[in-house]
Amino acid sequence: MLEGLKEDVLKANLDLVKHGLVVFTWGNASGIDREKGLVVIKPSGVSYDDMKADDMVVLDLEGNKVEGNLKPSSDTPTHLVLYNNFPDIGGIVHTHSEWATSWAQAGRPIPAYGTTHADYFYGEIPCTRVLSKEEIDGSYEKATGEVIVDKFKNIDYKAVPGVLLSNHAPFTWGKDPDEAVHNAVVMEQVAKMAFRNEVLGNKTPVDSYMLDKHYFRKHGKNAYYGQK
Amino acid sequence: MLEGLKEDVLKANLDLVKHGLVVFTWGNASGIDREKGLVVIKPSGVSYDDMKADDMVVLDLEGNKVEGNLKPSSDTPTHLVLYNNFPDIGGIVHTHSEWATSWAQAGRPIPAYGTTHADYFYGEIPCTRVLSKEEIDGSYEKATGEVIVDKFKNIDYKAVPGVLLSNHAPFTWGKDPDEAVHNAVVMEQVAKMAFRNEVLGNKTPVDSYMLDKHYFRKHGKNAYYGQK
Amino acid sequence: MLEGLKEDVLKANLDLVKHGLVVFTWGNASGIDREKGLVVIKPSGVSYDDMKADDMVVLDLEGNKVEGNLKPSSDTPTHLVLYNNFPDIGGIVHTHSEWATSWAQAGRPIPAYGTTHADYFYGEIPCTRVLSKEEIDGSYEKATGEVIVDKFKNIDYKAVPGVLLSNHAPFTWGKDPDEAVHNAVVMEQVAKMAFRNEVLGNKTPVDSYMLDKHYFRKHGKNAYYGQK
Amino acid sequence: MLEGLKEDVLKANLDLVKHGLVVFTWGNASGIDREKGLVVIKPSGVSYDDMKADDMVVLDLEGNKVEGNLKPSSDTPTHLVLYNNFPDIGGIVHTHSEWATSWAQAGRPIPAYGTTHADYFYGEIPCTRVLSKEEIDGSYEKATGEVIVDKFKNIDYKAVPGVLLSNHAPFTWGKDPDEAVHNAVVMEQVAKMAFRNEVLGNKTPVDSYMLDKHYFRKHGKNAYYGQK
């Protein structure tokens, strides 16, 4: 079942390696079939070299396994919380990519320092609060999803397609697994340039009208970047 | 028409990828046929993997499309302002290359800290002022070109073949698209070393006679670098 | 003799190159057959391009050569001290990998700044004291091993599978040569992100319960990461 | 003539590219036949892709061309000063490699912060004084060699096989072109780690007995690193 989505999710996982965002098995991508309410996700701790589309695990939105011989990614509960709360996303990516993770470890949101950022993220990339001992000792991966959803109470998840988990690493999402990968690449590039920009002495984000200009040049009904 | 120039412009765009200056579609190169007064530029938002010479768009210097099935790069008005004001350039490159962009985001010109810089840029690489809300909300890409031209009122654009746009990223130019790419590579390398040089504690540019020596070793009638 | 282990040790040495941890001949990996009490190690100063499994040198735990035409790595006495004092390790790796070595040169342990670290190292990665003139002038490589063992008097070497040598570089270990390589890659990645995290302003390690959670998610009887 | 040396010099030049020390044509390697008193050097400004052994230029120690259709590297006078003053060297390399050049631009010697450094350079890598206007306006490339020789008045050029030129970039040398390349790679690696070590807070070089130990482990009659 869901053969096409499995291929897309496999490709998204392999693309993480191709873009240099993943070391060993430190990352996972998933996708959802909204009509069927089924999620396809990478198996846990399996080498990217050996992974086949058939190894992808199918689950319903409560986390019950529907198909697959392997255990799903240990981060599956986080993905499910996001799919359940962000109804318009179709793919999710989690990596420990080195630049975004450095910001996450520092517990700092990434300010919108330039147009590269503004082209994709409408404002700073937020960083969640640190989880409490109770949350960590309890259903840790579910609490991880909940702290993200809480962070986006007043942020439009469609205009800011990613987040940093304090002490941990980034999550990104998109309309499908491929766009989630795309946003993971962008976040990494933006994290790198924001770091260097700060070392060069600047800590002032771009003006709001520059943010508007670049974001809406690529998004929404007045976008004019790209073909048609 | 302009088949040779289209090939050159395509090659320049692909070379940006080869030199690691471009992620996804974040860059564009163009060239001009000065006799015919026609500009050839990359189409907007098209993947570098799929691009063919025939996809290049031909425009006149007022921006009217003369040939091509695709929309030209959204940065086309910036290129046109530069071609109209810098009569001796034959090619232009725009990228979001990570080191030069970090300086641009910091709003800082790159000082001439060494001979690598002096070999290509006769003095600091300037950084434009930030655009106003009115300029951004109006003809943004045209205003971007104008703020560059304004910056070069008292700078020789042939001796300093590139600029940083505040909050944004670099533009470089040259006698043809290939030289514009070359200067983009140099600027990136220079931006990287200038950053590290500052972290190591130096903020003093080279002496003017060192700048003269290296620049004129490679440029002008007394140049003696290279063959012939 | 020990053909299988020789192949494993050769592969471990070549993997160090593949993972970008080694320049020229600056690294070595070894493995041990605990039943026979024999160690297999890379020869000294031989190019990785030319190395064959048969070039690996076999020694007993006192350092007597049992088989091999070449001189063993000059760091062999350090490996032997570790095998003699850490009874549960089966492989050791030494490199001058650039990020871990930068911390070692700075004489600083790597704090546990995030979950990537906690997934593999249960607490900070320690840094040994500087060796005395007497130790350096005497049996230097043996003293190097002893200063590591001394550092682990109150640290569980199985939970913290690596160390930094002051002024020098890292050692890692594992249940076999392959796991020692794996831990060398992790340490390098962790060293890189810890560096950037500090430049971004954070010097506070993760909470102890976050450390517990991530370490025991992957290790011990309650581990639930990966298959089975 | 000197076909073997030409091949060695060509290979050294190409190895600079392979090791990532050279962008475009920013580097040159040479070698000397001491018996004949003839130097073989890369031609000026020729692309590495097109270079053949036959393009190498042969000169005597006064700089008279003995063989070759192309102009020698513009840095040739610097090479000649070094060959004339350092009688035991057989090869010289000059690059603008990015880490060593950052130190050179900052006008700072690279302190011996660790054993990787001590394995090859017996003490800090010196940085020359800045050239005067007169020296730059005169025989610039010759003066460049002379300022290096002057710097080594009280330093053993065989124990410290390289130098940084203030504002400019590194030179390294060795018993032949291949060893000069080797030392260029080492200097770049050492420059990188010294930079990071300083950002991590350390500015204290290794103790002199550590320097002795590592340098003489690899050099001189008591060396015991490598085979035989």
Coordinates of N, CA and C in Angstrom, one line a residue, chain A residues 23-26 43-46 70-71 74-75 96 98-99 101-103 105-106 108 130-133 136 140-141 167-168 195 198-199, chain C residues 19 113-116 119-120 182 185-186 189 192-197 199-200 202 206-207 209-210 213-214 217-218 224-228:
Chain A
V23 N 24.5 12.3 9.3 CA 25.7 11.4 9.6 C 25.1 10.1 10.1
F24 N 25.6 9.0 9.7 CA 25.1 7.7 10.1 C 23.5 7.6 9.9
T25 N 22.8 7.4 11.0 CA 21.3 7.2 10.9 C 20.6 8.4 11.6
W26 N 21.3 9.5 11.7 CA 20.8 10.6 12.5 C 19.8 11.5 11.8
P43 N 12.3 3.5 9.0 CA 12.5 2.6 10.2 C 13.6 3.1 11.1
S44 N 13.6 2.7 12.3 CA 14.6 3.2 13.3 C 16.0 2.6 13.1
G45 N 17.0 3.4 13.1 CA 18.4 2.9 13.2 C 18.9 2.1 12.0
V46 N 18.2 2.2 10.9 CA 18.6 1.4 9.7 C 19.6 2.2 8.8
L70 N 9.5 -3.6 10.1 CA 10.5 -3.0 11.0 C 9.9 -2.0 12.0
K71 N 10.6 -1.7 13.0 CA 10.1 -0.7 14.0 C 10.3 0.7 13.4
S74 N 12.3 6.1 16.2 CA 12.0 6.4 17.6 C 11.4 7.8 17.7
D75 N 11.5 8.6 16.7 CA 11.0 10.0 16.8 C 9.5 10.0 16.2
H96 N 20.1 16.1 12.6 CA 21.0 16.7 13.5 C 22.1 17.5 12.7
E98 N 24.6 20.1 11.2 CA 25.5 20.6 12.2 C 25.3 22.1 12.5
W99 N 24.9 22.9 11.6 CA 24.7 24.3 11.9 C 23.4 24.6 12.6
T101 N 21.8 22.5 14.4 CA 21.9 21.9 15.7 C 22.8 22.7 16.7
S102 N 23.8 23.4 16.1 CA 24.6 24.3 17.0 C 23.7 25.4 17.6
W103 N 22.8 26.0 16.8 CA 21.9 27.0 17.3 C 20.9 26.3 18.3
Q105 N 21.4 23.7 20.2 CA 22.2 23.5 21.5 C 22.4 24.7 22.3
A106 N 22.6 25.8 21.6 CA 22.7 27.1 22.2 C 21.4 27.7 22.7
R108 N 19.0 29.0 21.0 CA 18.7 30.3 20.4 C 17.9 30.2 19.1
V130 N 13.2 24.4 26.9 CA 13.7 23.1 27.4 C 12.6 22.3 28.0
L131 N 12.7 21.0 27.7 CA 11.7 20.1 28.3 C 12.0 19.9 29.8
S132 N 10.9 19.7 30.6 CA 11.1 19.4 32.1 C 11.5 18.0 32.3
K133 N 12.0 17.7 33.5 CA 12.3 16.3 33.9 C 11.1 15.4 33.7
I136 N 10.5 14.6 30.0 CA 11.6 13.8 29.5 C 11.4 12.3 30.0
Y140 N 8.5 11.1 26.1 CA 9.5 12.1 25.7 C 9.3 12.6 24.3
E141 N 9.1 11.6 23.4 CA 9.0 12.0 22.0 C 7.7 12.7 21.7
N167 N 18.6 22.2 23.0 CA 19.5 21.1 23.4 C 19.6 20.0 22.3
H168 N 18.7 20.1 21.4 CA 18.6 18.9 20.5 C 18.9 19.3 19.0
F195 N 25.3 32.6 11.8 CA 26.4 32.5 12.7 C 27.5 33.4 12.3
E198 N 26.9 37.1 12.8 CA 27.0 37.6 14.2 C 28.5 37.8 14.6
V199 N 29.3 36.8 14.1 CA 30.8 37.0 14.4 C 31.3 38.3 13.8
Chain C
H19 N 35.9 8.8 6.3 CA 35.1 9.7 7.1 C 35.8 11.1 7.3
Y113 N 26.7 19.3 25.3 CA 25.9 20.4 25.0 C 24.6 20.0 24.4
G114 N 24.4 18.7 24.0 CA 23.2 18.4 23.3 C 23.0 16.9 23.2
T115 N 21.8 16.6 22.6 CA 21.4 15.2 22.6 C 22.3 14.3 21.7
T116 N 22.9 14.9 20.6 CA 23.8 14.2 19.8 C 25.0 13.6 20.6
D119 N 23.6 10.9 23.1 CA 23.3 9.6 22.5 C 24.5 8.7 22.6
Y120 N 25.7 9.2 22.7 CA 26.9 8.3 22.6 C 27.8 8.4 23.8
H182 N 33.3 4.5 14.6 CA 32.0 5.1 14.8 C 32.1 6.2 15.9
V185 N 34.0 9.3 14.8 CA 33.2 10.1 13.9 C 32.2 11.0 14.8
V186 N 31.6 10.3 15.7 CA 30.7 11.1 16.6 C 31.4 12.1 17.4
Q189 N 32.0 15.2 15.3 CA 30.8 15.9 15.0 C 30.4 16.7 16.2
K192 N 32.7 19.7 16.8 CA 32.4 20.8 15.9 C 31.2 21.6 16.4
M193 N 30.1 20.9 16.8 CA 28.9 21.6 17.2 C 29.1 22.3 18.6
A194 N 29.9 21.7 19.4 CA 30.1 22.3 20.7 C 30.9 23.6 20.6
F195 N 31.8 23.6 19.7 CA 32.6 24.8 19.3 C 31.6 26.0 18.9
R196 N 30.8 25.7 18.0 CA 29.9 26.7 17.4 C 28.9 27.1 18.4
N197 N 28.4 26.2 19.2 CA 27.5 26.5 20.3 C 28.1 27.5 21.3
V199 N 30.5 29.7 20.5 CA 30.6 31.0 19.9 C 29.2 31.7 19.9
L200 N 28.2 30.9 19.8 CA 26.8 31.4 19.8 C 26.4 31.9 21.3
N202 N 26.5 29.9 24.3 CA 26.1 29.0 25.4 C 27.3 28.2 25.9
V206 N 23.7 20.2 28.9 CA 22.3 19.7 29.0 C 22.0 19.3 30.5
D207 N 20.8 19.3 30.9 CA 20.4 18.8 32.2 C 20.7 17.3 32.3
Y209 N 18.9 14.9 33.4 CA 17.9 14.0 33.0 C 17.8 13.9 31.4
M210 N 18.2 14.9 30.7 CA 18.2 14.9 29.3 C 19.4 13.9 28.9
K213 N 18.2 10.4 29.5 CA 17.2 10.0 28.6 C 17.8 9.5 27.3
H214 N 18.7 10.4 26.7 CA 19.2 10.1 25.4 C 20.3 9.0 25.5
R217 N 18.3 5.8 25.9 CA 17.5 5.4 24.8 C 18.2 4.5 23.8
K218 N 19.6 4.7 23.8 CA 20.4 3.9 22.9 C 21.2 2.8 23.6
Y224 N 15.6 1.6 23.3 CA 14.5 1.4 22.4 C 14.8 2.0 21.0
Y225 N 16.0 2.4 20.8 CA 16.4 3.0 19.5 C 16.9 1.8 18.6
G226 N 16.6 1.9 17.3 CA 17.1 0.8 16.4 C 16.1 -0.4 16.4
Q227 N 16.5 -1.4 15.6 CA 15.7 -2.6 15.4 C 16.0 -3.6 16.5
K228 N 15.0 -4.4 17.0 CA 15.1 -5.4 18.0 C 15.5 -4.7 19.3

